[in-house]
Structures are given as C-alpha cells and as structure tokens.
C-alpha cells in the first residue's frame, strides 16, 4: 500500500542546488553523497543534518560533466553552501565544488543550468 | 547594476604556469577581480609578480596585493608606506596586538588579515574596531583557515570569526572574506565564501558585502591613496 500525498499546505518547501564538480577524474555518485553527508554531519551535527533533508538526486547526477543537483529544505541553503565549499577531497582525490545556482523546481534547474536527465 | 565578485590568492614563490592555472580556475568560479598577493619585503617582490601576470590572457581583472608581515610597529609602518606606492591592496598580517593597533590607525592599510592568527582571542576589541572604522581599515577573514583546520582549532577559528562579525556589525567596520589560496585546488567561489559569514551571524546581504562592496571600495580607495597629494581620507595637500 502506498502512502497518500500530503496536502500542499503541509508539504515542506524544497530548494534545488546545482553544483559544479571540478576534479581531474569523474567522481562517482556514492562517493559524492558520502562525502557531502559526512561533512554536513561533522559541521552541523546529526540533528541539523536530519532537519536539512539533504538528498543528492541520482538521475540528475552527471559524473562526466561534473554536475549534481542536491535537494535541501528551504532555509538551509546557506548552510549547505558552506558545506559544499568545505569539501576538499572525495576519496583522496582533490576536488573543488561550487554552487552554480539555486532553484525552486527540478524543471527550472534543468532549463537554467543545463542539467541533463540521466537514465 | 553589474556587481563584481572579488577574491584574493597568495602567489608567493608560484611559477607563471601555476598562476595561470589559478587565474583559469578563478574564471571558472565566477571571480571578476582577483588580487594576487605576495609577502612584501621589497618592491622587487611586486615587480616579479607584475612581470609574471603581464602575459596572462584572461577576462578577469588582475590586481596586485602586498602582505606586510612584521613583528614590530615601526618596521610595519615603513613597509606599508613603501608597499602602498606599488600595490593595489595592502594587507597587514594579524596576530600581534601592537602591530594591529598601529595598522588600525593607518589609512594606508586596506586590510588586517586574520587578527586572530596564533592567538587565543579574536585579536580585535571594540576600541580597535572603532579605530579601524574611522580609518577605513577592513578586517580580513581567511576562508581556508576554517577549511584547513580540524577539531579544536576549527572551533576556535569559528568562535573568533563570530566575535569579529559581531564587532563589525556593531561598529560598521568593513570586512572582507577571501580564500588566500596557494594552489588552484584551494580556490572557492566568492559567493560560497560569503556563506561562512552567514553561518557566523550575518544576514546574506551583509555577508555579500564582504565579497562585493568592501573589496570594490578598497580598489577605488587605492587609486586615491596612491595619489601624491593624499594626506588622510578626505584631506589632500594643496599644490603650491
């Protein structure tokens, strides 16, 4: 049995952060997710990270072109921005992460920042 | 209105190829104006950097910065006056309270870099903050200080930044945030660096001043301060 969708007034607002990954070799999805979640927990603690509802969208993750879309709860964008800029290494590989933009829907993230839909 | 984002990197003993890579990375990270800073001991330090960046083909504006690092006030004053004539931005390395208090009183100084460096306190109090405001001396926060420290050291750094942010808000002291990167892998987007000030107590608008408005004011001021007839902000020597 599937749960019903919450009414619009009870749904929490989300923001989609488009991230650019600059590295010598492509970074796998799992490594990126682990690194971001680990750093977020280290910086803000488990309670705040849980409230942030951090989620790296898998079908929008483009390892070859170095692009990722991260979903976060509205109001925690600056915290996540700080987290993203604090990442230095992913699996011993030096990386630079930079936020390209913040959008309110996945569709506008795809249109504005050219994030391709992965299969 | 078009706004420019600023960053400052450290080019001490960097070869031309590395500087070029840093400039390319700055372009990728949406930096519009980049200060290439070097530790200042003599005019030749800046001349070396100037000759290295002349052939770099880039869309961003490159400017020269001098970091004055002295243990005593007298040599610092002398070095600042000498560096002022050649550099677009003069930074005084923080950490020494005597040097910092003198630097706050000098309108020739643009930035006091990390006043908390090597100290157990923030390195600034309300008196120094007021003096810095009067002379338009900015407080520099170094992003990589937070990124490259761990555990206790990172906690203390964030605490000191929080104190500095509170002082800057109360006394309207200018503040800037930069990476002072020594390699392309240490560079960050200026907008992301502003998030550091946001999480330490500033609003987003206030945090953005650190990477847009105050560095812009420094570049404008450096043009005025470098003029021959400059005495103090608002005062010029009359030509006879």
Tab-separated table of C-alpha atoms in Angstrom:
chain	number	residue	atom	x	y	z
A	1	UNK	CA	0.000	0.000	0.000
A	2	UNK	CA	1.277	3.446	-0.925
A	3	UNK	CA	1.008	6.493	1.325
A	4	UNK	CA	-1.142	9.364	0.162
A	5	UNK	CA	0.469	12.616	-0.925
A	6	UNK	CA	0.364	15.307	1.764
A	7	UNK	CA	-1.849	18.337	1.147
A	8	UNK	CA	0.069	21.314	-0.332
A	9	UNK	CA	-0.115	23.336	2.898
A	10	UNK	CA	1.603	20.549	4.813
A	11	UNK	CA	4.375	19.902	2.291
A	12	UNK	CA	7.720	21.407	3.116
A	13	UNK	CA	9.296	23.782	0.619
A	14	UNK	CA	12.424	22.498	-1.080
A	15	UNK	CA	15.296	24.144	-2.899
A	16	UNK	CA	17.407	22.500	-5.593
A	17	UNK	CA	21.072	23.437	-5.599
A	18	UNK	CA	23.002	22.918	-8.818
A	19	UNK	CA	26.628	22.079	-8.020
A	20	UNK	CA	29.619	22.092	-10.303
A	21	UNK	CA	32.253	19.443	-9.509
A	22	UNK	CA	35.766	20.330	-10.651
A	23	UNK	CA	38.132	17.370	-10.499
A	24	UNK	CA	40.738	15.527	-12.574
A	25	UNK	CA	38.710	12.287	-12.790
A	26	UNK	CA	34.910	11.749	-12.636
A	27	UNK	CA	33.544	11.438	-9.105
A	28	UNK	CA	31.076	8.531	-8.591
A	29	UNK	CA	27.645	9.296	-7.169
A	30	UNK	CA	28.086	7.238	-3.985
A	31	UNK	CA	31.417	8.876	-3.118
A	32	UNK	CA	29.976	12.349	-3.631
A	33	UNK	CA	26.931	11.607	-1.475
A	34	UNK	CA	29.012	10.061	1.298
A	35	UNK	CA	31.451	12.993	1.342
A	36	UNK	CA	28.681	15.598	1.495
A	37	UNK	CA	26.690	13.796	4.198
A	38	UNK	CA	29.788	13.149	6.289
A	39	UNK	CA	30.907	16.769	6.162
A	40	UNK	CA	27.416	18.075	6.868
A	41	UNK	CA	27.146	15.853	9.944
A	42	UNK	CA	30.625	16.870	11.073
A	43	UNK	CA	29.879	20.590	10.742
A	44	UNK	CA	26.268	20.894	11.867
A	45	UNK	CA	25.576	17.687	13.759
A	46	UNK	CA	23.108	14.893	13.180
A	47	UNK	CA	20.005	16.794	14.293
A	48	UNK	CA	20.505	19.750	11.927
A	49	UNK	CA	21.554	17.494	9.030
A	50	UNK	CA	18.388	15.469	9.523
A	51	UNK	CA	16.291	18.658	9.504
A	52	UNK	CA	18.028	19.799	6.318
A	53	UNK	CA	16.665	16.734	4.454
A	54	UNK	CA	19.725	16.611	2.260
A	55	UNK	CA	19.309	14.477	-0.867
A	56	UNK	CA	21.526	14.145	-3.918
A	57	UNK	CA	19.229	13.419	-6.865
A	58	UNK	CA	20.635	10.322	-8.560
A	59	UNK	CA	19.087	10.628	-12.004
A	60	UNK	CA	20.338	14.216	-12.321
A	61	UNK	CA	23.895	13.388	-11.292
A	62	UNK	CA	26.313	13.797	-14.186
A	63	UNK	CA	29.743	12.457	-13.211
A	64	UNK	CA	31.277	13.013	-16.667
A	65	UNK	CA	30.423	16.710	-16.906
A	66	UNK	CA	30.724	17.246	-13.143
A	67	UNK	CA	27.209	18.374	-12.297
A	68	UNK	CA	24.964	17.466	-9.410
A	69	UNK	CA	21.616	18.600	-8.067
A	70	UNK	CA	21.104	18.495	-4.318
A	71	UNK	CA	17.683	18.841	-2.745
A	72	UNK	CA	17.568	20.646	0.584
A	73	UNK	CA	14.884	22.088	2.778
A	74	UNK	CA	14.067	25.759	2.269
A	75	UNK	CA	16.022	27.849	4.817
A	76	UNK	CA	19.110	25.651	4.889
A	77	UNK	CA	20.566	26.749	1.554
A	78	UNK	CA	23.352	28.858	3.058
A	79	UNK	CA	24.362	26.071	5.432
A	80	UNK	CA	24.611	23.649	2.546
A	81	UNK	CA	26.517	26.206	0.501
A	82	UNK	CA	29.061	26.412	3.315
A	83	UNK	CA	29.235	22.606	3.497
A	84	UNK	CA	29.778	22.333	-0.242
A	85	UNK	CA	32.629	24.818	-0.239
A	86	UNK	CA	34.295	22.993	2.665
A	87	UNK	CA	34.755	19.767	0.674
A	88	UNK	CA	38.426	19.316	-0.230
A	89	UNK	CA	38.801	15.667	-1.140
A	90	UNK	CA	36.492	12.922	-2.299
A	91	UNK	CA	38.118	9.506	-1.862
A	92	UNK	CA	41.605	11.074	-1.711
A	93	UNK	CA	41.016	12.923	-4.971
A	94	UNK	CA	41.239	16.744	-4.751
A	95	UNK	CA	38.017	18.459	-5.793
A	96	UNK	CA	36.553	21.939	-5.894
A	97	UNK	CA	32.791	22.219	-5.511
A	98	UNK	CA	30.985	25.404	-6.450
A	99	UNK	CA	27.321	26.300	-6.403
A	100	UNK	CA	26.050	27.284	-9.859
A	101	UNK	CA	22.595	28.269	-8.759
A	102	UNK	CA	19.597	27.647	-6.568
A	103	UNK	CA	16.146	26.900	-7.957
A	104	UNK	CA	12.715	26.065	-6.629
A	105	UNK	CA	11.910	23.230	-9.029
A	106	UNK	CA	13.825	20.461	-10.795
A	107	UNK	CA	12.486	21.681	-14.129
A	108	UNK	CA	13.986	25.152	-13.752
A	109	UNK	CA	17.289	23.588	-12.633
A	110	UNK	CA	17.331	21.652	-15.912
A	111	UNK	CA	16.308	24.632	-18.030
A	112	UNK	CA	18.525	27.277	-16.456
A	113	UNK	CA	21.670	25.309	-15.721
A	114	UNK	CA	21.514	22.621	-18.404
A	115	UNK	CA	21.386	19.644	-16.089
A	116	UNK	CA	20.646	16.632	-18.313
A	117	UNK	CA	18.215	13.932	-17.200
A	118	UNK	CA	20.198	10.727	-16.720
A	119	UNK	CA	18.678	7.346	-17.435
B	1	UNK	CA	23.607	47.011	-11.816
B	2	UNK	CA	26.579	44.776	-12.596
B	3	UNK	CA	28.379	43.590	-9.484
B	4	UNK	CA	31.880	42.165	-9.448
B	5	UNK	CA	32.953	39.323	-7.180
B	6	UNK	CA	36.405	39.546	-5.626
B	7	UNK	CA	38.915	37.020	-4.382
B	8	UNK	CA	42.500	37.158	-3.208
B	9	UNK	CA	45.099	34.436	-3.742
B	10	UNK	CA	48.644	34.071	-2.481
B	11	UNK	CA	51.305	33.801	-5.173
B	12	UNK	CA	54.434	33.538	-3.010
B	13	UNK	CA	57.058	31.538	-4.935
B	14	UNK	CA	54.467	30.422	-7.524
B	15	UNK	CA	55.664	29.914	-11.077
B	16	UNK	CA	53.882	31.543	-14.027
B	17	UNK	CA	52.154	28.275	-15.071
B	18	UNK	CA	50.596	27.828	-11.613
B	19	UNK	CA	49.434	31.445	-11.547
B	20	UNK	CA	47.878	30.880	-14.959
B	21	UNK	CA	46.075	27.769	-13.688
B	22	UNK	CA	44.812	29.750	-10.667
B	23	UNK	CA	43.513	32.512	-12.932
B	24	UNK	CA	41.726	29.953	-15.147
B	25	UNK	CA	40.166	28.402	-12.038
B	26	UNK	CA	39.111	31.871	-10.862
B	27	UNK	CA	37.315	32.331	-14.185
B	28	UNK	CA	35.503	29.007	-13.665
B	29	UNK	CA	34.473	30.078	-10.169
B	30	UNK	CA	32.934	33.350	-11.379
B	31	UNK	CA	35.566	35.631	-9.875
B	32	UNK	CA	35.617	39.024	-11.621
B	33	UNK	CA	38.571	40.673	-9.908
B	34	UNK	CA	41.454	38.705	-8.422
B	35	UNK	CA	44.127	40.132	-6.125
B	36	UNK	CA	47.432	38.324	-6.483
B	37	UNK	CA	49.095	38.848	-3.122
B	38	UNK	CA	52.660	38.248	-2.119
B	39	UNK	CA	54.578	38.692	1.110
B	40	UNK	CA	56.160	42.108	0.873
B	41	UNK	CA	59.752	42.635	1.842
B	42	UNK	CA	60.880	44.809	-1.040
B	43	UNK	CA	59.469	46.438	-4.179
B	44	UNK	CA	61.061	43.697	-6.294
B	45	UNK	CA	58.565	41.139	-4.868
B	46	UNK	CA	55.712	43.001	-6.511
B	47	UNK	CA	57.718	43.605	-9.690
B	48	UNK	CA	58.261	39.840	-10.040
B	49	UNK	CA	54.520	39.136	-9.774
B	50	UNK	CA	53.762	42.014	-12.140
B	51	UNK	CA	56.108	40.601	-14.779
B	52	UNK	CA	54.593	37.114	-14.329
B	53	UNK	CA	50.993	38.236	-14.871
B	54	UNK	CA	51.643	40.518	-17.822
B	55	UNK	CA	51.421	37.743	-20.418
B	56	UNK	CA	48.361	36.024	-18.941
B	57	UNK	CA	45.413	36.235	-21.297
B	58	UNK	CA	42.264	36.412	-19.183
B	59	UNK	CA	38.827	38.018	-18.940
B	60	UNK	CA	39.142	38.814	-15.237
B	61	UNK	CA	40.885	41.837	-13.784
B	62	UNK	CA	44.151	41.065	-12.007
B	63	UNK	CA	45.440	43.324	-9.264
B	64	UNK	CA	48.483	43.296	-7.038
B	65	UNK	CA	48.338	42.808	-3.304
B	66	UNK	CA	51.076	43.097	-0.707
B	67	UNK	CA	51.054	41.215	2.596
B	68	UNK	CA	53.151	43.030	5.170
B	69	UNK	CA	54.333	40.737	7.932
B	70	UNK	CA	56.373	42.396	10.684
B	71	UNK	CA	56.797	41.774	14.405
B	72	UNK	CA	57.113	45.416	15.407
B	73	UNK	CA	55.105	48.536	14.658
B	74	UNK	CA	57.912	50.719	13.297
B	75	UNK	CA	59.082	48.352	10.517
B	76	UNK	CA	55.432	47.633	9.666
B	77	UNK	CA	54.667	51.339	9.199
B	78	UNK	CA	57.712	51.718	6.992
B	79	UNK	CA	56.859	48.664	4.893
B	80	UNK	CA	53.205	49.714	4.496
B	81	UNK	CA	54.197	53.164	3.219
B	82	UNK	CA	56.617	51.578	0.770
B	83	UNK	CA	54.130	48.916	-0.404
B	84	UNK	CA	51.320	51.459	-0.770
B	85	UNK	CA	53.040	53.089	-3.759
B	86	UNK	CA	53.141	49.864	-5.775
B	87	UNK	CA	50.294	47.619	-4.631
B	88	UNK	CA	46.537	47.862	-5.198
B	89	UNK	CA	45.816	46.326	-1.819
B	90	UNK	CA	47.959	46.415	1.305
B	91	UNK	CA	47.306	43.754	3.915
B	92	UNK	CA	48.922	43.599	7.331
B	93	UNK	CA	49.309	40.097	8.744
B	94	UNK	CA	47.458	39.879	12.046
B	95	UNK	CA	48.312	38.151	15.278
B	96	UNK	CA	50.425	40.791	17.009
B	97	UNK	CA	48.275	43.200	19.011
B	98	UNK	CA	50.787	46.077	18.907
B	99	UNK	CA	51.155	45.808	15.140
B	100	UNK	CA	47.389	45.514	14.715
B	101	UNK	CA	46.639	48.596	16.809
B	102	UNK	CA	49.110	50.614	14.721
B	103	UNK	CA	47.691	49.206	11.494
B	104	UNK	CA	44.172	50.255	12.560
B	105	UNK	CA	45.389	53.844	12.824
B	106	UNK	CA	46.910	53.892	9.336
B	107	UNK	CA	44.603	54.899	6.470
B	108	UNK	CA	47.201	53.456	4.076
B	109	UNK	CA	46.371	49.947	5.300
B	110	UNK	CA	43.490	48.288	3.474
B	111	UNK	CA	43.079	45.033	5.375
B	112	UNK	CA	44.193	43.455	8.626
B	113	UNK	CA	44.482	39.809	7.693
B	114	UNK	CA	43.162	37.295	10.255
B	115	UNK	CA	43.609	39.277	13.512
B	116	UNK	CA	43.109	36.014	15.450
B	117	UNK	CA	46.096	34.221	13.856
B	118	UNK	CA	48.096	32.357	16.507
B	119	UNK	CA	46.112	33.902	19.351
B	120	UNK	CA	43.700	32.631	21.962
B	121	UNK	CA	41.329	35.570	21.390
B	122	UNK	CA	39.833	37.232	18.329
B	123	UNK	CA	42.608	39.861	18.195
B	124	UNK	CA	40.153	42.760	17.973
B	125	UNK	CA	38.243	44.635	20.639
B	126	UNK	CA	35.725	47.475	20.461
B	127	UNK	CA	38.449	50.158	20.619
B	128	UNK	CA	40.394	48.678	17.692
B	129	UNK	CA	37.171	48.148	15.750
B	130	UNK	CA	36.199	51.807	16.180
B	131	UNK	CA	39.681	52.958	15.143
B	132	UNK	CA	39.573	50.678	12.107
B	133	UNK	CA	36.182	52.099	11.118
B	134	UNK	CA	37.485	55.678	11.429
B	135	UNK	CA	40.419	54.895	9.136
B	136	UNK	CA	38.516	52.602	6.785
B	137	UNK	CA	40.682	49.591	7.562
B	138	UNK	CA	38.921	46.320	6.791
B	139	UNK	CA	39.125	43.089	8.761
B	140	UNK	CA	40.062	40.124	6.601
B	141	UNK	CA	38.620	36.674	7.171
B	142	UNK	CA	40.501	33.829	5.593
B	143	UNK	CA	38.221	31.014	4.358
B	144	UNK	CA	40.958	28.392	4.104
B	145	UNK	CA	41.746	28.931	7.798
B	146	UNK	CA	38.434	27.266	8.543
B	147	UNK	CA	38.681	24.688	5.786
B	148	UNK	CA	42.191	23.505	6.570
B	149	UNK	CA	41.826	23.263	10.344
B	150	UNK	CA	40.379	20.405	12.332
B	151	UNK	CA	38.641	19.788	15.640
B	152	UNK	CA	39.508	22.207	18.394
B	153	UNK	CA	41.381	24.591	16.101
B	154	UNK	CA	38.403	24.881	13.731
B	155	UNK	CA	36.037	25.518	16.646
B	156	UNK	CA	38.255	28.299	17.966
B	157	UNK	CA	38.594	29.842	14.493
B	158	UNK	CA	34.818	29.889	14.029
B	159	UNK	CA	34.386	31.396	17.509
B	160	UNK	CA	36.886	34.157	16.696
B	161	UNK	CA	35.161	34.873	13.377
B	162	UNK	CA	31.845	35.104	15.219
B	163	UNK	CA	33.331	37.721	17.578
B	164	UNK	CA	34.755	39.687	14.639
B	165	UNK	CA	31.392	39.562	12.857
B	166	UNK	CA	29.652	40.947	15.960
B	167	UNK	CA	32.201	43.778	16.220
B	168	UNK	CA	31.903	44.611	12.517
B	169	UNK	CA	28.120	44.730	12.774
B	170	UNK	CA	28.137	46.973	15.832
B	171	UNK	CA	30.820	49.442	14.749
B	172	UNK	CA	30.264	49.292	10.943
B	173	UNK	CA	33.828	48.134	10.408
B	174	UNK	CA	34.492	46.994	6.829
B	175	UNK	CA	35.213	43.276	6.435
B	176	UNK	CA	36.261	41.100	3.550
B	177	UNK	CA	36.410	37.363	3.015
B	178	UNK	CA	38.886	35.697	0.681
B	179	UNK	CA	40.472	32.333	0.053
B	180	UNK	CA	44.179	33.328	0.001
B	181	UNK	CA	44.660	30.107	-1.956
B	182	UNK	CA	48.134	28.853	-2.753
B	183	UNK	CA	47.005	26.399	-5.444
B	184	UNK	CA	44.028	26.069	-7.831
B	185	UNK	CA	42.579	23.307	-5.605
B	186	UNK	CA	42.241	25.692	-2.686
B	187	UNK	CA	40.135	28.248	-4.529
B	188	UNK	CA	36.438	28.867	-3.923
B	189	UNK	CA	33.580	30.765	-5.417
B	190	UNK	CA	33.268	34.162	-3.638
B	191	UNK	CA	29.522	33.633	-3.200
B	192	UNK	CA	30.218	30.358	-1.359
B	193	UNK	CA	32.838	32.033	0.826
B	194	UNK	CA	30.240	34.593	1.892
B	195	UNK	CA	28.239	31.667	3.342
B	196	UNK	CA	30.916	31.420	6.069
B	197	UNK	CA	29.960	34.885	7.325
B	198	UNK	CA	26.292	33.997	7.021
B	199	UNK	CA	26.601	30.986	9.308
B	200	UNK	CA	28.643	33.016	11.812
B	201	UNK	CA	25.904	35.580	12.341
B	202	UNK	CA	25.454	37.872	9.355
B	203	UNK	CA	22.493	38.164	7.031
B	204	UNK	CA	23.007	37.137	3.396
B	205	UNK	CA	23.082	40.777	2.291
B	206	UNK	CA	25.687	41.709	4.904
B	207	UNK	CA	27.780	38.660	4.013
B	208	UNK	CA	27.759	39.618	0.351
B	209	UNK	CA	29.329	42.997	1.195
B	210	UNK	CA	32.467	41.014	2.121
B	211	UNK	CA	32.999	39.785	-1.431
B	212	UNK	CA	31.430	42.601	-3.466
B	213	UNK	CA	31.173	46.066	-1.917
B	214	UNK	CA	34.081	46.341	0.505
B	215	UNK	CA	36.729	44.921	-1.889
B	216	UNK	CA	35.398	47.287	-4.540
B	217	UNK	CA	35.786	50.190	-2.105
B	218	UNK	CA	39.374	49.088	-1.486
B	219	UNK	CA	40.232	49.174	-5.202
B	220	UNK	CA	38.643	52.618	-5.543
B	221	UNK	CA	40.427	53.880	-2.445
B	222	UNK	CA	43.803	52.525	-3.531
B	223	UNK	CA	43.635	54.798	-6.551
B	224	UNK	CA	43.062	57.805	-4.257
B	225	UNK	CA	45.614	56.831	-1.624
B	226	UNK	CA	48.314	56.337	-4.236
B	227	UNK	CA	47.978	59.952	-5.325
B	228	UNK	CA	50.857	62.267	-4.394
B	229	UNK	CA	48.726	64.841	-2.545
B	230	UNK	CA	46.911	62.339	-0.288
B	231	UNK	CA	47.173	63.006	3.465
B	232	UNK	CA	44.163	61.291	5.078
B	233	UNK	CA	40.763	60.224	3.754
B	234	UNK	CA	39.070	63.493	2.723
B	235	UNK	CA	42.233	65.586	3.141
B	236	UNK	CA	44.558	66.483	0.292
B	237	UNK	CA	47.705	68.583	0.201
B	238	UNK	CA	47.197	71.805	-1.728
B	239	UNK	CA	49.598	72.191	-4.632
B	240	UNK	CA	51.560	75.431	-4.383
